Amino acid sequence: MDGTMIDRVERILPLVQANAAGMEEARSLSPEVVAAMREAGVFRMCVPAEYGGPREADPLEEVGVFEALAAADGATGWCAMISSGTPLITAFMPEAGVKEIYADGPDVVFGGGFAPTGTAVPVDGGFQVSGKWSFASGIAHSSWLFAGCIVIEDGRPRMLPNGMPDLMHVFVPTSEAKVLDTWYVSGLCGSGSNDFTLENVLVPEHRTLRIFGREPLRSEPIHRMPLLPLFASHTAAVAMGIGRAALDEIGRLARKKTPTMSMQPLAERPTVQLGLADAEAGLRSARAFVFDALEDAWNTVSAGETVSGEQHMLLRLASAHATRASAAAVDFAYTAGGGTALYRKSPLQRYMRDVHAVTQHIIVAPQTFGAVGRVLVGLDPGTPVF
């Protein structure tokens, strides 16, 4: 397919929209949507060029892509965000592991569980990994999974000099996992974020990595971006896309709906007019904050410099704020839609459920504001997930 990344994505949006209701019912993305994203190059956006990626990844473009897909369907935007961002994690893994993952080409679809809910026991040749992980978005169409583990020695967690347990992530073929049918949820239903288990799976050393307190093994600018703030902006992009879709939908509905027991269209109600203007301003200004903070950090690393603590903090704040503003926009649209928004045929009820699923993610959850506030008054953030 020709054109820029966003051009190619825009061409598949009608297909995504047409499949949205069915994917929610099936609790998984459709093969047609996954194939369309693969053909558009969505899954290879952050893959290094030497392994078949198109070029140097651009975080501003990535956010735009996730936002556009999420406006068409939140679950699709979410799965694209999870899989497309995972190659950034492989920058902490030995080259032999990266080569193995991309041996069949760059269009690898990833799933997995980031939280360290598994164990990794050192053995000859690598680690014996067991455990159960939740929220493995897109696992049904993935070929590789990442999983967070605590390294166990002599039956106990291996402790680091800083007093923290030794946290490690591993990559395993999806075929080695047992997928559990657990994804019965209120929002982002189509993401198919089921649980999975691994039982005494041997993971070679070259498919393991440590993120916290380590530097990436690649030197491209994208890998000099702080990893958690970058993922926070990706997550916010999904919320912003859903918020955009909700405001567009209530605008359409207001022009054609005359509420019961009313003589005037919904569009003529001052409360709707004022609420829509407020939600529009809130979403657009929050979005601008994300792009401003992201561009500032990107310009810094592109110049060969290191992102400052303030830039790190602002990117986390912008992402959490945009997620909250997106949820507020959707809540307005859903409430303004009245009884119409209750019906499954209205996308407003799906937008409401989907955006509040995004707000639950730890990377943009409300406690982020507390961590940012601590930094603003000169304290440490009080959490390692910052």
Short mmCIF file of C-alpha atoms in Angstrom, two decimals:
data_model
loop_
_atom_site.label_atom_id
_atom_site.label_comp_id
_atom_site.label_asym_id
_atom_site.label_seq_id
_atom_site.Cartn_x
_atom_site.Cartn_y
_atom_site.Cartn_z
CA MET A 1 0.00 0.00 0.00
CA ASP A 2 1.27 3.47 -0.93
CA GLY A 3 1.24 6.70 1.05
CA THR A 4 2.27 7.66 4.54
CA MET A 5 1.53 5.48 7.55
CA ILE A 6 -1.48 7.58 8.54
CA ASP A 7 -2.73 7.54 4.92
CA ARG A 8 -2.65 3.75 4.88
CA VAL A 9 -4.40 3.56 8.22
CA GLU A 10 -7.15 5.94 7.13
CA ARG A 11 -7.93 3.64 4.22
CA ILE A 12 -8.73 0.74 6.53
CA LEU A 13 -10.86 2.72 9.01
CA PRO A 14 -14.16 1.92 7.26
CA LEU A 15 -13.36 -1.80 7.61
CA VAL A 16 -12.54 -1.34 11.29
CA GLN A 17 -15.78 0.56 11.91
CA ALA A 18 -17.83 -2.05 10.06
CA ASN A 19 -16.35 -4.81 12.23
CA ALA A 20 -16.52 -2.99 15.58
CA ALA A 21 -19.84 -4.38 16.86
CA GLY A 22 -19.03 -7.91 15.73
CA MET A 23 -15.61 -7.83 17.36
CA GLU A 24 -17.12 -6.69 20.62
CA GLU A 25 -19.58 -9.58 20.49
CA ALA A 26 -16.81 -12.06 19.62
CA ARG A 27 -14.50 -10.58 22.30
CA SER A 28 -11.64 -10.57 19.81
CA LEU A 29 -10.48 -8.70 16.73
CA SER A 30 -11.61 -10.15 13.43
CA PRO A 31 -9.05 -11.82 11.14
CA GLU A 32 -9.95 -9.27 8.46
CA VAL A 33 -9.06 -6.31 10.68
CA VAL A 34 -5.81 -7.92 11.85
CA ALA A 35 -4.85 -8.66 8.23
CA ALA A 36 -5.65 -5.09 7.18
CA MET A 37 -3.49 -3.64 9.96
CA ARG A 38 -0.67 -6.00 9.04
CA GLU A 39 -0.87 -4.97 5.38
CA ALA A 40 -0.93 -1.28 6.33
CA GLY A 41 2.27 -1.78 8.32
CA VAL A 42 0.79 -0.96 11.72
CA PHE A 43 2.58 -3.78 13.52
CA ARG A 44 6.01 -2.91 12.10
CA MET A 45 6.03 0.81 12.94
CA CYS A 46 8.63 0.40 15.72
CA VAL A 47 10.55 -2.53 14.25
CA PRO A 48 14.21 -1.63 13.53
CA ALA A 49 14.95 -1.16 9.82
CA GLU A 50 17.53 -3.94 9.87
CA TYR A 51 14.77 -6.41 10.77
CA GLY A 52 12.34 -5.13 8.13
CA GLY A 53 10.88 -2.05 9.77
CA PRO A 54 10.10 0.81 7.39
CA ARG A 55 12.38 3.49 8.88
CA GLU A 56 13.09 5.30 12.09
CA ALA A 57 10.01 5.22 14.32
CA ASP A 58 8.37 8.59 14.98
CA PRO A 59 6.41 8.76 18.28
CA LEU A 60 4.22 11.61 17.05
CA GLU A 61 3.12 9.51 14.09
CA GLU A 62 2.58 6.50 16.34
CA VAL A 63 0.22 8.45 18.58
CA GLY A 64 -1.68 9.67 15.52
CA VAL A 65 -2.09 6.12 14.24
CA PHE A 66 -3.35 4.72 17.54
CA GLU A 67 -5.70 7.68 17.92
CA ALA A 68 -7.19 7.18 14.43
CA LEU A 69 -7.71 3.45 14.91
CA ALA A 70 -9.27 3.99 18.35
CA ALA A 71 -11.70 6.53 16.91
CA ALA A 72 -12.91 3.77 14.58
CA ASP A 73 -12.91 1.13 17.33
CA GLY A 74 -11.36 1.39 20.78
CA ALA A 75 -10.39 -2.28 20.98
CA THR A 76 -8.62 -2.14 17.62
CA GLY A 77 -6.69 0.95 18.65
CA TRP A 78 -5.78 -0.74 21.93
CA CYS A 79 -4.47 -3.94 20.32
CA ALA A 80 -2.53 -1.93 17.74
CA MET A 81 -0.98 0.11 20.55
CA ILE A 82 0.05 -2.94 22.57
CA SER A 83 1.54 -4.89 19.67
CA SER A 84 3.12 -1.97 17.83
CA GLY A 85 4.80 -0.66 20.97
CA THR A 86 6.27 -3.99 22.06
CA PRO A 87 9.28 -3.81 19.67
CA LEU A 88 10.49 -0.93 21.85
CA ILE A 89 10.88 -3.42 24.71
CA THR A 90 12.99 -5.75 22.56
CA ALA A 91 15.66 -3.01 22.55
CA PHE A 92 16.62 -4.30 26.01
CA MET A 93 17.05 -7.88 24.74
CA PRO A 94 20.21 -9.49 23.29
CA GLU A 95 20.46 -9.36 19.51
CA ALA A 96 20.11 -13.13 19.19
CA GLY A 97 16.64 -12.93 20.73
CA VAL A 98 15.54 -10.11 18.46
CA LYS A 99 16.74 -12.03 15.40
CA GLU A 100 14.78 -15.08 16.49
CA ILE A 101 11.57 -13.10 16.94
CA TYR A 102 11.85 -11.46 13.52
CA ALA A 103 13.15 -14.53 11.70
CA ASP A 104 9.92 -14.80 9.69
CA GLY A 105 9.61 -11.10 8.93
CA PRO A 106 8.76 -7.81 10.65
CA ASP A 107 4.97 -8.12 10.86
CA VAL A 108 5.03 -9.86 14.23
CA VAL A 109 1.91 -9.49 16.35
CA PHE A 110 2.65 -9.39 20.06
CA GLY A 111 0.58 -9.95 23.18
CA GLY A 112 1.50 -10.59 26.78
CA GLY A 113 1.42 -9.52 30.38
CA PHE A 114 3.84 -6.85 31.63
CA ALA A 115 3.19 -7.30 35.35
CA PRO A 116 5.69 -9.66 37.06
CA THR A 117 3.17 -12.34 38.03
CA GLY A 118 5.33 -15.28 36.96
CA THR A 119 8.50 -16.90 38.23
CA ALA A 120 11.78 -17.55 36.40
CA VAL A 121 14.11 -20.14 37.88
CA PRO A 122 17.70 -20.20 36.53
CA VAL A 123 18.55 -23.53 34.83
CA ASP A 124 21.12 -24.67 32.31
CA GLY A 125 20.45 -22.81 29.09
CA GLY A 126 18.20 -20.12 30.50
CA PHE A 127 15.20 -19.98 32.83
CA GLN A 128 12.31 -22.24 33.68
CA VAL A 129 9.25 -19.98 33.56
CA SER A 130 5.84 -20.58 35.10
CA GLY A 131 2.94 -18.36 36.04
CA LYS A 132 -0.32 -16.75 35.10
CA TRP A 133 -0.73 -13.38 33.44
CA SER A 134 -3.78 -11.20 32.82
CA PHE A 135 -4.71 -8.58 30.22
CA ALA A 136 -2.93 -10.24 27.28
CA SER A 137 -4.53 -7.98 24.68
CA GLY A 138 -4.77 -9.46 21.21
CA ILE A 139 -3.43 -12.84 22.30
CA ALA A 140 -5.70 -14.68 19.87
CA HIS A 141 -3.91 -13.23 16.84
CA SER A 142 -0.42 -13.00 18.37
CA SER A 143 2.61 -15.12 17.56
CA TRP A 144 4.83 -13.98 20.47
CA LEU A 145 4.08 -13.13 24.10
CA PHE A 146 6.05 -11.14 26.64
CA ALA A 147 5.70 -11.96 30.32
CA GLY A 148 6.95 -10.35 33.52
CA CYS A 149 8.64 -12.58 36.10
CA ILE A 150 10.44 -12.51 39.43
CA VAL A 151 13.70 -14.46 39.37
CA ILE A 152 13.66 -17.22 41.99
CA GLU A 153 16.76 -18.74 43.57
CA ASP A 154 16.74 -21.36 46.32
CA GLY A 155 12.98 -21.02 46.52
CA ARG A 156 13.09 -17.27 47.19
CA PRO A 157 13.03 -14.11 45.10
CA ARG A 158 16.52 -13.02 44.09
CA MET A 159 17.09 -9.60 45.63
CA LEU A 160 19.10 -6.78 44.06
CA PRO A 161 21.52 -4.51 45.94
CA ASN A 162 18.85 -1.78 46.02
CA GLY A 163 16.55 -4.06 47.99
CA MET A 164 14.18 -4.72 45.09
CA PRO A 165 13.45 -8.19 43.68
CA ASP A 166 15.10 -9.11 40.38
CA LEU A 167 12.39 -8.40 37.82
CA MET A 168 12.78 -9.89 34.37
CA HIS A 169 10.70 -10.11 31.22
CA VAL A 170 10.75 -12.99 28.78
CA PHE A 171 9.50 -13.59 25.26
CA VAL A 172 7.88 -16.91 24.37
CA PRO A 173 5.99 -18.18 21.31
CA THR A 174 2.25 -17.96 21.88
CA SER A 175 2.06 -21.66 21.01
CA GLU A 176 3.83 -22.46 24.30
CA ALA A 177 1.13 -20.78 26.39
CA LYS A 178 -2.27 -21.95 27.52
CA VAL A 179 -4.88 -19.27 26.83
CA LEU A 180 -7.69 -18.98 29.37
CA ASP A 181 -11.12 -17.71 28.30
CA THR A 182 -11.43 -15.00 30.95
CA TRP A 183 -12.16 -11.80 29.02
CA TYR A 184 -15.75 -11.11 30.13
CA VAL A 185 -15.58 -7.40 30.82
CA SER A 186 -17.41 -4.10 30.42
CA GLY A 187 -15.03 -2.24 28.09
CA LEU A 188 -12.55 -2.88 25.27
CA CYS A 189 -14.31 -6.21 24.87
CA GLY A 190 -13.00 -6.73 21.34
CA SER A 191 -9.39 -6.61 22.51
CA GLY A 192 -9.58 -10.25 23.59
CA SER A 193 -7.32 -9.57 26.58
CA ASN A 194 -7.52 -13.06 28.02
CA ASP A 195 -5.32 -14.56 30.72
CA PHE A 196 -2.61 -17.06 29.84
CA THR A 197 -0.39 -19.47 31.71
CA LEU A 198 3.06 -20.92 31.19
CA GLU A 199 4.12 -24.11 32.95
CA ASN A 200 7.82 -24.90 33.21
CA VAL A 201 8.61 -23.36 29.84
CA LEU A 202 12.33 -23.19 29.11
CA VAL A 203 13.23 -19.68 27.96
CA PRO A 204 16.79 -19.23 26.65
CA GLU A 205 18.86 -16.40 28.09
CA HIS A 206 18.80 -14.51 24.80
CA ARG A 207 15.01 -14.12 25.04
CA THR A 208 15.12 -12.46 28.44
CA LEU A 209 15.54 -8.82 29.35
CA ARG A 210 15.48 -6.38 32.22
CA ILE A 211 14.04 -2.92 31.84
CA PHE A 212 14.13 -1.17 35.20
CA GLY A 213 17.47 0.45 35.91
CA ARG A 214 18.90 -0.64 32.57
CA GLU A 215 19.77 1.15 29.35
CA PRO A 216 18.50 -0.11 25.97
CA LEU A 217 20.97 -1.95 23.78
CA ARG A 218 19.99 0.11 20.73
CA SER A 219 21.00 3.70 20.07
CA GLU A 220 18.27 5.04 17.76
CA PRO A 221 16.49 8.16 19.08
CA ILE A 222 13.24 6.25 19.71
CA HIS A 223 15.11 4.04 22.18
CA ARG A 224 16.42 7.08 24.04
CA MET A 225 12.85 8.13 24.79
CA PRO A 226 11.88 7.24 28.39
CA LEU A 227 9.96 4.00 27.99
CA LEU A 228 7.10 4.40 30.48
CA PRO A 229 6.22 7.99 29.49
CA LEU A 230 6.26 6.90 25.85
CA PHE A 231 3.86 4.04 26.57
CA ALA A 232 1.71 6.46 28.56
CA SER A 233 1.36 8.68 25.48
CA HIS A 234 0.40 5.61 23.43
CA THR A 235 -2.28 4.73 25.97
CA ALA A 236 -3.59 8.28 26.03
CA ALA A 237 -3.84 8.15 22.23
CA VAL A 238 -6.44 5.39 22.50
CA ALA A 239 -8.48 7.42 24.98
CA MET A 240 -8.23 10.51 22.77
CA GLY A 241 -9.45 8.58 19.75
CA ILE A 242 -12.47 7.32 21.66
CA GLY A 243 -13.15 10.83 22.95
CA ARG A 244 -12.99 12.22 19.43
CA ALA A 245 -15.44 9.63 18.16
CA ALA A 246 -17.88 10.32 20.99
CA LEU A 247 -17.97 14.07 20.40
CA ASP A 248 -18.45 13.56 16.67
CA GLU A 249 -21.30 11.13 17.36
CA ILE A 250 -23.16 13.39 19.78
CA GLY A 251 -22.83 16.22 17.28
CA ARG A 252 -24.53 14.08 14.62
CA LEU A 253 -27.17 12.85 17.04
CA ALA A 254 -27.97 16.35 18.31
CA ARG A 255 -28.75 17.55 14.79
CA LYS A 256 -31.34 14.85 14.13
CA LYS A 257 -32.83 13.96 17.54
CA THR A 258 -35.78 15.69 19.14
CA PRO A 259 -36.02 14.35 22.69
CA THR A 260 -39.27 12.93 24.01
CA MET A 261 -41.60 15.58 25.44
CA SER A 262 -39.62 18.33 23.74
CA MET A 263 -40.48 20.67 20.89
CA GLN A 264 -36.91 21.47 19.90
CA PRO A 265 -34.03 19.38 18.58
CA LEU A 266 -31.29 18.33 20.97
CA ALA A 267 -28.97 20.71 19.14
CA GLU A 268 -31.07 23.67 20.31
CA ARG A 269 -30.63 22.93 24.01
CA PRO A 270 -28.23 25.42 25.65
CA THR A 271 -26.96 22.76 28.04
CA VAL A 272 -25.92 20.61 25.08
CA GLN A 273 -24.33 23.52 23.26
CA LEU A 274 -22.36 24.64 26.30
CA GLY A 275 -21.43 21.10 27.27
CA LEU A 276 -20.23 20.24 23.78
CA ALA A 277 -18.13 23.40 23.55
CA ASP A 278 -16.58 22.68 26.92
CA ALA A 279 -15.84 19.04 26.06
CA GLU A 280 -14.38 20.03 22.69
CA ALA A 281 -12.07 22.57 24.29
CA GLY A 282 -11.06 20.12 27.00
CA LEU A 283 -10.22 17.32 24.58
CA ARG A 284 -8.37 19.49 22.09
CA SER A 285 -6.31 21.29 24.72
CA ALA A 286 -5.41 18.02 26.44
CA ARG A 287 -4.41 16.55 23.09
CA ALA A 288 -2.23 19.57 22.37
CA PHE A 289 -0.49 19.08 25.73
CA VAL A 290 0.34 15.47 24.79
CA PHE A 291 1.78 16.42 21.41
CA ASP A 292 3.68 19.37 22.87
CA ALA A 293 5.30 17.26 25.60
CA LEU A 294 5.99 14.42 23.19
CA GLU A 295 7.51 16.66 20.51
CA ASP A 296 9.69 18.39 23.07
CA ALA A 297 11.09 15.07 24.33
CA TRP A 298 11.49 13.78 20.76
CA ASN A 299 13.44 16.86 19.69
CA THR A 300 15.71 16.38 22.68
CA VAL A 301 16.62 12.76 21.92
CA SER A 302 16.86 13.47 18.18
CA ALA A 303 19.54 16.04 19.02
CA GLY A 304 21.47 13.37 20.91
CA GLU A 305 20.59 14.72 24.32
CA THR A 306 18.91 13.10 27.33
CA VAL A 307 15.30 13.75 28.31
CA SER A 308 15.21 15.74 31.53
CA GLY A 309 13.29 14.83 34.65
CA GLU A 310 10.88 17.69 33.95
CA GLN A 311 10.23 16.47 30.40
CA HIS A 312 9.65 12.97 31.76
CA MET A 313 7.17 14.31 34.33
CA LEU A 314 5.32 16.50 31.82
CA LEU A 315 4.83 13.61 29.41
CA ARG A 316 3.36 11.48 32.21
CA LEU A 317 1.13 14.37 33.29
CA ALA A 318 -0.01 15.16 29.75
CA SER A 319 -0.93 11.53 29.11
CA ALA A 320 -2.89 11.11 32.33
CA HIS A 321 -4.61 14.46 31.80
CA ALA A 322 -5.57 13.59 28.22
CA THR A 323 -7.03 10.29 29.37
CA ARG A 324 -9.11 12.05 32.01
CA ALA A 325 -10.24 14.72 29.53
CA SER A 326 -11.18 12.04 27.02
CA ALA A 327 -13.29 10.23 29.59
CA ALA A 328 -14.99 13.50 30.52
CA ALA A 329 -15.79 14.16 26.85
CA VAL A 330 -17.27 10.69 26.45
CA ASP A 331 -19.28 11.00 29.66
CA PHE A 332 -20.78 14.25 28.39
CA ALA A 333 -21.66 12.72 25.02
CA TYR A 334 -23.23 9.64 26.62
CA THR A 335 -25.31 11.71 29.05
CA ALA A 336 -26.40 14.17 26.38
CA GLY A 337 -27.50 11.26 24.19
CA GLY A 338 -30.20 10.37 26.69
CA GLY A 339 -32.10 7.14 26.26
CA THR A 340 -30.74 6.72 22.74
CA ALA A 341 -27.27 6.09 24.19
CA LEU A 342 -28.51 3.07 26.14
CA TYR A 343 -29.14 0.95 23.07
CA ARG A 344 -26.51 -1.36 21.64
CA LYS A 345 -27.10 0.17 18.23
CA SER A 346 -25.71 3.45 19.56
CA PRO A 347 -21.90 3.58 19.63
CA LEU A 348 -22.08 6.00 22.56
CA GLN A 349 -22.56 3.20 25.07
CA ARG A 350 -19.50 1.40 23.69
CA TYR A 351 -17.41 4.58 23.78
CA MET A 352 -18.39 5.09 27.42
CA ARG A 353 -17.42 1.56 28.41
CA ASP A 354 -14.24 1.53 26.35
CA VAL A 355 -12.81 4.84 27.54
CA HIS A 356 -13.33 3.90 31.17
CA ALA A 357 -11.47 0.66 30.55
CA VAL A 358 -8.51 2.79 29.40
CA THR A 359 -8.67 4.93 32.55
CA GLN A 360 -8.08 1.80 34.64
CA HIS A 361 -4.61 1.19 33.22
CA ILE A 362 -1.86 1.88 35.74
CA ILE A 363 0.16 3.98 33.28
CA VAL A 364 -2.56 6.69 33.07
CA ALA A 365 -4.62 5.94 36.21
CA PRO A 366 -5.58 8.78 38.62
CA GLN A 367 -2.69 7.97 40.97
CA THR A 368 -0.41 9.38 38.27
CA PHE A 369 -1.45 12.86 39.37
CA GLY A 370 -0.28 12.10 42.90
CA ALA A 371 3.11 10.96 41.60
CA VAL A 372 3.42 14.07 39.44
CA GLY A 373 2.42 16.26 42.37
CA ARG A 374 5.20 14.74 44.46
CA VAL A 375 7.72 15.57 41.73
CA LEU A 376 6.38 19.13 41.45
CA VAL A 377 7.08 19.73 45.15
CA GLY A 378 10.58 18.28 44.92
CA LEU A 379 9.96 14.71 46.11
CA ASP A 380 10.53 11.40 44.33
CA PRO A 381 7.40 10.07 42.56
CA GLY A 382 6.86 7.41 45.22
CA THR A 383 6.41 4.61 42.69
CA PRO A 384 8.75 2.66 40.38
CA VAL A 385 6.09 2.78 37.65
CA PHE A 386 6.80 6.36 36.64
#
